[in-house]
XYZ file of N, CA and C in Angstrom:
534
model
N 164.444 -218.560 -63.205
C 163.270 -218.286 -64.129
C 163.813 -218.935 -65.107
N 162.277 -219.440 -64.967
C 162.284 -220.404 -66.427
C 162.083 -219.504 -67.627
N 163.060 -220.180 -69.206
C 162.863 -219.384 -70.759
C 161.318 -219.496 -71.138
N 161.104 -218.953 -72.473
C 160.109 -219.044 -72.563
C 159.627 -220.429 -73.581
N 160.318 -221.190 -73.951
C 160.517 -222.479 -74.558
C 160.224 -223.454 -73.737
N 160.721 -222.914 -72.377
C 160.653 -223.854 -71.551
C 159.009 -223.905 -71.194
N 158.739 -222.172 -70.593
C 156.759 -222.265 -70.423
C 155.945 -223.128 -71.425
N 156.285 -222.557 -72.571
C 155.277 -223.455 -73.279
C 155.784 -225.222 -73.363
N 156.692 -225.150 -73.169
C 156.815 -226.712 -73.318
C 156.128 -227.051 -71.894
N 156.120 -226.855 -71.787
C 155.505 -227.177 -69.659
C 154.227 -227.597 -70.141
N 153.472 -225.776 -70.629
C 151.891 -226.140 -70.995
C 151.511 -227.175 -72.173
N 152.581 -227.465 -73.049
C 151.756 -228.216 -74.177
C 151.793 -229.745 -73.361
N 152.810 -229.443 -72.423
C 152.640 -230.997 -71.731
C 151.515 -231.308 -70.974
N 150.292 -230.305 -70.398
C 149.540 -229.838 -69.885
C 149.954 -229.834 -67.940
N 150.812 -228.879 -67.754
C 150.868 -228.540 -66.739
C 149.996 -227.360 -66.243
N 149.190 -227.613 -65.353
C 148.457 -226.562 -65.040
C 148.861 -225.329 -64.254
N 149.610 -225.938 -63.587
C 150.368 -225.089 -62.505
C 151.044 -224.195 -63.467
N 151.792 -224.128 -64.404
C 152.447 -223.350 -64.950
C 151.433 -222.387 -66.273
N 150.526 -222.766 -66.855
C 150.053 -222.305 -67.391
C 148.815 -221.242 -66.204
N 148.847 -221.713 -65.130
C 147.835 -221.073 -64.476
C 148.832 -219.623 -64.030
N 150.590 -219.973 -63.842
C 151.390 -218.625 -63.304
C 151.305 -217.691 -64.655
N 150.843 -218.462 -66.108
C 151.163 -217.350 -66.674
C 149.727 -216.644 -67.090
N 148.845 -216.891 -66.963
C 147.592 -216.705 -66.804
C 147.622 -215.699 -65.900
N 147.949 -215.674 -64.961
C 148.040 -214.430 -63.849
C 149.337 -213.374 -63.515
N 150.565 -213.594 -64.088
C 151.167 -213.090 -64.308
C 151.254 -212.235 -65.981
N 150.240 -212.471 -66.455
C 149.587 -211.824 -67.753
C 148.817 -211.382 -68.052
N 147.294 -211.560 -67.161
C 146.083 -211.398 -67.332
C 146.080 -209.707 -67.691
N 146.807 -209.096 -66.156
C 146.198 -207.705 -65.999
C 146.637 -206.461 -67.038
N 147.566 -207.083 -67.844
C 148.617 -206.062 -68.154
C 148.340 -206.908 -69.629
N 147.482 -207.801 -70.169
C 146.518 -208.261 -71.693
C 145.807 -207.400 -71.556
N 145.362 -207.640 -70.509
C 143.627 -206.290 -70.633
C 143.827 -205.400 -70.918
N 144.709 -204.532 -70.306
C 144.830 -203.400 -70.590
C 145.018 -203.024 -71.977
N 145.754 -203.349 -72.568
C 146.576 -203.522 -73.835
C 145.252 -203.414 -74.671
N 144.198 -204.904 -74.353
C 143.181 -204.908 -75.273
C 142.155 -203.411 -74.897
N 142.293 -202.957 -73.589
C 141.338 -202.290 -73.885
C 141.717 -200.745 -74.302
N 142.923 -200.480 -74.581
C 143.426 -199.583 -75.154
C 142.864 -199.530 -76.594
N 142.899 -200.853 -77.072
C 141.926 -201.015 -78.723
C 140.785 -200.953 -78.928
N 139.787 -201.513 -77.716
C 138.765 -201.518 -77.517
C 138.214 -200.662 -77.363
N 138.710 -200.551 -76.218
C 137.500 -199.018 -75.453
C 136.823 -199.556 -74.433
N 136.585 -201.346 -74.036
C 135.478 -201.400 -72.968
C 135.899 -202.520 -72.473
N 135.879 -202.481 -70.861
C 136.677 -203.194 -70.098
C 136.059 -204.778 -70.113
N 135.103 -204.742 -70.413
C 134.009 -206.256 -70.177
C 134.589 -206.858 -71.594
N 134.574 -206.122 -72.438
C 135.164 -207.050 -73.857
C 136.310 -207.017 -73.745
N 136.879 -206.307 -73.322
C 138.187 -206.310 -73.390
C 138.624 -207.690 -72.464
N 138.273 -207.841 -71.330
C 138.634 -208.876 -70.030
C 138.184 -210.149 -71.298
N 136.800 -210.211 -71.625
C 136.136 -211.639 -72.356
C 137.642 -211.969 -73.986
N 137.740 -210.603 -74.113
C 139.133 -211.713 -75.191
C 140.244 -211.808 -74.482
N 140.529 -211.492 -73.579
C 141.881 -212.265 -72.911
C 141.405 -213.357 -72.666
N 140.109 -213.436 -71.785
C 139.624 -215.100 -71.479
C 139.401 -215.963 -72.518
N 139.175 -215.552 -73.394
C 139.196 -216.421 -74.382
C 140.014 -216.688 -75.178
N 141.551 -216.122 -75.605
C 142.599 -216.347 -75.424
C 143.188 -217.189 -74.376
N 143.073 -217.518 -73.691
C 143.635 -218.248 -72.550
C 142.756 -219.905 -73.109
N 141.270 -219.925 -72.884
C 140.628 -220.813 -72.834
C 141.423 -221.040 -74.424
N 141.733 -220.420 -75.320
C 141.820 -221.313 -76.808
C 142.950 -221.724 -76.604
N 143.992 -221.401 -75.525
C 145.811 -221.581 -75.439
C 145.293 -222.915 -75.017
N 144.440 -223.133 -73.794
C 145.206 -224.308 -72.993
C 144.168 -225.681 -74.028
N 143.024 -224.908 -74.567
C 142.244 -226.164 -75.386
C 143.510 -226.569 -76.584
N 144.187 -225.855 -77.552
C 144.813 -226.038 -77.980
C 146.351 -226.122 -78.237
N 146.758 -226.316 -76.849
C 148.465 -226.582 -75.987
C 148.898 -227.409 -76.967
N 148.600 -228.118 -77.289
C 149.518 -229.218 -77.936
C 150.309 -228.483 -78.948
N 149.441 -227.446 -79.999
C 149.990 -226.583 -80.994
C 150.282 -225.273 -80.897
N 150.823 -225.339 -79.873
C 151.530 -223.871 -79.528
C 153.054 -223.904 -80.055
N 153.312 -222.866 -81.078
C 154.112 -222.583 -81.802
C 154.839 -221.039 -81.813
N 155.763 -220.817 -80.655
C 156.674 -219.541 -80.449
C 157.497 -219.477 -81.286
N 157.772 -218.328 -81.781
C 158.617 -217.848 -82.742
C 159.346 -216.879 -82.376
N 159.096 -216.441 -81.402
C 159.506 -214.962 -80.443
C 159.492 -215.573 -78.985
N 159.116 -214.374 -78.555
C 158.847 -214.467 -77.169
C 157.075 -214.436 -76.803
N 157.152 -215.484 -75.382
C 156.031 -215.922 -75.051
C 155.178 -214.253 -75.053
N 155.346 -213.460 -74.008
C 155.076 -212.462 -73.649
C 154.732 -211.548 -75.207
N 155.711 -211.310 -75.849
C 155.290 -211.084 -77.476
C 154.125 -211.874 -78.136
N 154.083 -213.005 -78.055
C 153.050 -214.274 -78.782
C 151.776 -213.826 -77.748
N 151.354 -213.287 -76.689
C 150.573 -213.369 -75.907
C 149.528 -212.094 -76.453
N 150.963 -211.065 -76.549
C 150.380 -209.723 -77.488
C 149.750 -209.533 -78.548
N 150.794 -210.558 -78.909
C 150.003 -210.135 -80.398
C 148.685 -210.894 -80.954
N 148.829 -211.847 -80.292
C 147.178 -212.895 -80.224
C 145.982 -212.327 -79.809
N 146.125 -210.881 -78.646
C 145.404 -209.976 -78.585
C 145.265 -208.946 -79.213
N 146.281 -208.622 -79.673
C 146.211 -207.370 -80.496
C 144.915 -207.882 -81.792
N 145.623 -209.380 -82.590
C 144.710 -209.980 -83.634
C 143.107 -210.214 -83.322
N 142.860 -210.180 -82.446
C 141.720 -210.433 -81.214
C 141.239 -209.388 -81.849
N 141.137 -207.987 -80.969
C 140.909 -206.997 -80.976
C 140.802 -206.451 -82.504
N 141.313 -207.197 -82.871
C 140.730 -206.636 -85.088
C 140.149 -206.999 -85.521
N 139.851 -208.565 -84.850
C 138.740 -209.434 -85.344
C 138.005 -208.972 -84.744
N 137.382 -208.735 -83.622
C 136.372 -207.676 -83.109
C 135.955 -206.668 -83.834
N 136.745 -205.655 -84.036
C 136.709 -204.549 -83.598
C 136.006 -204.677 -85.512
N 136.286 -205.713 -86.437
C 135.915 -205.693 -87.569
C 134.671 -206.229 -87.334
N 134.644 -207.086 -86.952
C 132.789 -207.982 -86.534
C 132.013 -206.795 -86.032
N 132.361 -205.931 -84.994
C 131.171 -204.278 -85.054
C 130.389 -203.855 -85.856
N 132.179 -203.509 -86.903
C 131.940 -202.702 -87.940
C 130.857 -203.402 -89.383
N 130.838 -205.026 -88.781
C 130.052 -205.332 -89.966
C 128.206 -205.218 -89.157
N 128.411 -205.752 -88.106
C 127.336 -205.400 -87.258
C 126.029 -204.475 -87.164
N 127.046 -202.900 -87.044
C 127.081 -201.842 -86.887
C 125.863 -201.337 -88.539
N 127.419 -201.856 -89.396
C 126.584 -201.852 -91.124
C 125.418 -202.448 -91.002
N 125.400 -204.001 -91.084
C 124.276 -204.396 -90.935
C 123.185 -204.210 -90.275
N 123.093 -203.750 -89.149
C 122.095 -202.745 -88.037
C 121.535 -201.684 -89.085
N 122.369 -201.048 -89.392
C 121.992 -199.649 -90.557
C 120.678 -200.123 -91.855
N 121.934 -201.682 -92.343
C 120.739 -201.642 -93.112
C 119.285 -202.068 -93.255
N 119.220 -202.998 -92.112
C 118.118 -203.293 -91.570
C 116.469 -201.946 -91.325
N 117.853 -200.908 -90.884
C 116.798 -199.606 -90.734
C 116.286 -199.250 -91.760
N 117.844 -198.889 -93.060
C 116.479 -198.317 -93.954
C 115.896 -199.066 -94.542
N 115.802 -200.218 -94.759
C 115.213 -201.112 -95.716
C 113.848 -201.342 -94.573
N 113.671 -201.187 -93.583
C 113.030 -200.869 -92.791
C 111.543 -199.911 -92.812
N 112.916 -198.725 -93.004
C 111.940 -197.327 -93.214
C 111.349 -197.420 -95.049
N 112.084 -198.727 -95.060
C 111.966 -198.137 -96.894
C 110.637 -198.790 -97.441
N 110.336 -200.117 -95.992
C 108.929 -201.097 -97.153
C 108.187 -200.927 -95.852
N 108.292 -202.226 -94.522
C 106.898 -202.656 -94.795
C 106.091 -201.422 -93.582
N 104.549 -201.037 -93.819
C 104.163 -200.517 -93.502
C 102.813 -200.857 -92.668
N 102.829 -201.679 -92.910
C 101.560 -203.100 -92.298
C 101.814 -203.055 -91.398
N 101.019 -203.164 -90.075
C 101.567 -203.550 -88.712
C 102.363 -204.724 -88.406
N 101.348 -205.408 -89.122
C 101.832 -206.827 -89.083
C 102.838 -207.425 -89.355
N 103.573 -206.914 -90.859
C 104.463 -206.511 -91.420
C 105.599 -206.627 -90.714
N 105.450 -205.636 -89.949
C 106.716 -204.909 -88.862
C 106.901 -205.403 -88.108
N 106.042 -205.968 -86.993
C 106.225 -206.889 -86.005
C 106.914 -208.325 -86.548
N 106.482 -208.424 -87.918
C 106.706 -209.884 -88.109
C 108.700 -210.084 -88.647
N 108.695 -208.530 -89.119
C 109.787 -208.210 -89.579
C 111.043 -208.054 -88.241
N 110.302 -207.409 -87.249
C 111.375 -206.879 -85.940
C 111.391 -208.097 -85.226
N 110.467 -209.535 -85.394
C 110.909 -210.575 -84.510
C 111.700 -211.255 -85.506
N 111.858 -210.803 -86.585
C 113.003 -211.947 -87.558
C 114.260 -211.257 -87.175
N 114.244 -209.806 -87.365
C 115.669 -209.248 -87.130
C 115.891 -209.645 -85.588
N 115.021 -209.767 -84.909
C 115.397 -210.157 -83.296
C 115.945 -211.331 -82.963
N 115.750 -212.422 -84.181
C 116.085 -213.655 -83.968
C 117.023 -214.003 -84.943
N 117.623 -213.333 -86.267
C 118.701 -213.128 -86.604
C 119.768 -212.472 -85.404
N 119.257 -211.501 -84.898
C 120.659 -210.899 -84.077
C 120.809 -211.909 -83.030
N 120.087 -212.415 -82.577
C 120.521 -213.387 -81.288
C 120.615 -214.731 -82.100
N 121.069 -214.812 -83.333
C 121.524 -216.327 -83.848
C 122.869 -215.601 -83.812
N 123.157 -215.000 -84.297
C 124.514 -214.065 -84.428
C 125.474 -213.852 -83.421
N 124.054 -213.456 -82.288
C 125.257 -213.232 -80.940
C 125.752 -214.709 -80.292
N 124.923 -215.808 -80.560
C 125.022 -217.426 -80.046
C 126.105 -218.076 -81.125
N 126.281 -217.276 -81.768
C 127.591 -218.290 -82.648
C 128.698 -217.357 -81.902
N 129.558 -218.489 -82.412
C 131.551 -218.120 -81.706
C 132.000 -216.358 -82.788
N 132.664 -215.758 -82.298
C 132.807 -214.418 -82.793
C 133.223 -215.152 -84.222
N 134.794 -215.534 -84.292
C 134.709 -215.908 -86.035
C 133.881 -216.574 -86.486
N 133.118 -217.190 -86.546
C 132.013 -217.665 -87.120
C 130.839 -216.453 -87.595
N 130.313 -215.696 -86.428
C 129.523 -214.893 -87.062
C 129.958 -213.717 -88.015
N 131.531 -213.519 -87.679
C 132.036 -212.658 -88.158
C 132.214 -212.876 -89.956
N 132.683 -214.214 -89.999
C 132.654 -215.231 -91.329
C 130.965 -215.265 -91.850
N 130.615 -215.701 -91.306
C 128.994 -215.360 -91.803
C 128.636 -213.792 -92.494
N 128.483 -212.923 -91.417
C 128.185 -211.566 -92.184
C 129.061 -210.723 -93.557
N 129.932 -211.316 -93.234
C 131.011 -210.586 -94.302
C 130.484 -212.080 -95.476
N 130.095 -212.620 -95.620
C 129.954 -213.396 -96.595
C 128.427 -213.164 -97.174
N 128.130 -213.294 -96.117
C 126.250 -212.427 -96.491
C 125.190 -211.403 -96.143
N 126.443 -210.397 -95.966
C 125.861 -209.293 -95.573
C 127.260 -208.291 -96.376
N 128.349 -208.876 -97.031
C 129.938 -207.350 -97.402
C 129.534 -208.015 -98.927
N 128.880 -209.345 -98.767
C 129.136 -210.711 -100.164
C 130.100 -211.109 -100.627
N 131.506 -210.546 -99.866
C 132.625 -211.224 -99.914
C 132.347 -212.717 -100.088
N 133.351 -213.323 -100.985
C 133.636 -215.129 -101.381
C 134.306 -215.632 -100.293
N 134.233 -216.735 -99.997
C 134.993 -217.336 -99.501
C 136.543 -217.320 -99.496
N 136.987 -216.909 -100.691
C 137.868 -216.856 -100.362
C 138.619 -215.288 -99.943
N 137.791 -214.337 -100.100
C 138.424 -212.576 -100.174
C 138.259 -212.844 -98.098
N 137.362 -214.061 -97.885
C 136.799 -214.170 -96.351
C 138.491 -214.620 -95.502
N 138.117 -215.790 -96.281
C 140.081 -216.135 -95.911
C 140.926 -215.168 -95.668
N 141.584 -214.674 -96.924
C 142.461 -213.866 -97.090
C 142.492 -212.720 -96.357
N 141.448 -212.001 -95.712
C 140.776 -210.955 -94.557
C 141.309 -211.773 -93.122
N 141.202 -213.258 -93.107
C 140.967 -213.115 -91.917
C 141.941 -214.258 -91.800
N 142.546 -214.114 -92.351
C 143.962 -214.866 -92.210
C 143.940 -216.815 -91.948
N 142.706 -217.347 -92.369
C 142.825 -218.485 -91.925
C 142.442 -219.253 -93.399
N 141.875 -220.235 -93.724
C 141.580 -221.973 -94.422
C 140.633 -221.004 -95.223
N 140.364 -221.617 -96.055
C 138.970 -221.651 -96.946
C 138.517 -222.300 -96.506
N 138.655 -223.924 -96.008
C 138.254 -224.843 -95.243
C 137.693 -224.433 -93.556
N 137.891 -223.533 -93.263
C 138.009 -222.816 -92.132
C 137.177 -222.118 -92.401
N 136.673 -221.422 -93.098
C 135.697 -220.349 -93.732
C 134.341 -221.276 -94.551
N 134.016 -222.261 -94.911
C 133.082 -223.324 -95.337
C 132.813 -223.963 -94.334
N 133.503 -224.556 -93.549
C 133.034 -225.191 -91.810
C 132.549 -224.064 -91.136
N 133.215 -222.714 -90.680
C 131.925 -221.767 -90.270
C 131.136 -221.449 -90.667
N 130.738 -221.349 -91.854
C 129.606 -220.802 -93.029
C 128.788 -222.224 -92.806
N 129.004 -223.383 -92.766
C 128.241 -224.270 -92.518
C 127.449 -224.496 -91.149
N 128.694 -224.189 -90.254
C 127.879 -224.285 -88.318
C 126.667 -223.062 -88.866
N 127.061 -221.593 -89.154
C 126.238 -220.118 -88.975
C 124.877 -221.065 -89.995
N 125.114 -221.634 -91.143
C 123.754 -221.779 -91.904
C 123.020 -222.975 -91.156
N 123.406 -223.865 -90.474
C 122.673 -224.818 -89.524
C 122.040 -223.981 -88.360
N 122.892 -223.268 -87.765
C 122.020 -222.509 -86.909
C 121.033 -221.698 -87.546
N 121.142 -221.440 -88.171
C 119.833 -220.339 -89.177
C 118.605 -221.144 -89.647
N 118.858 -222.578 -90.142
C 118.335 -223.186 -90.903
C 117.298 -223.772 -89.007
N 118.235 -224.255 -87.776
C 117.158 -224.506 -87.356
C 116.442 -223.271 -86.379
N 116.479 -222.363 -86.535
C 116.377 -221.132 -85.837
C 115.252 -220.759 -86.526
N 115.236 -220.554 -87.425
C 114.347 -219.808 -88.976
C 113.127 -221.007 -89.135
N 112.972 -222.601 -88.848
C 112.178 -223.084 -89.614
C 110.990 -223.161 -88.689
N 111.472 -222.522 -87.435
C 109.987 -222.837 -87.041
C 109.118 -221.569 -87.477
N 109.764 -220.954 -88.026
C 109.082 -219.549 -88.630
C 107.924 -220.084 -89.494
């Protein structure tokens, strides 16, 4: 039985069989763990699948300080926390939109325009990668500075800037048609 560093080394070098073996041996337990945090089977599966996709895409960068299993469970844990934070932001945003909607538009055409705009914004946010959408919501709906977002998400300010650039590009592309 190879040790964790050997397995990680093989995956780093592009060994698909080793990667598939790791996926098969870890998937069910990682999904069960994610489900204890998320409480939704589909989302738990999506989080774990996304972890493995990213792991393969960034295999050359794998640096495992402890056990491979510990690395995977910690990664799932962090992804679940990011998902929960993203969901809270989205719920807060939906609440703010509903409150504004009740306070403002009473003209039927304004209501239709507002609902269309709201649907477009929600659609854009859904299409964005999870972290990109979270960063956008934290910036625009929570009013956080890039440095605050970077600290909260444990990423660099450059990553926040790049994600915001990508999100704003998508919004401009979609909303210029209005």
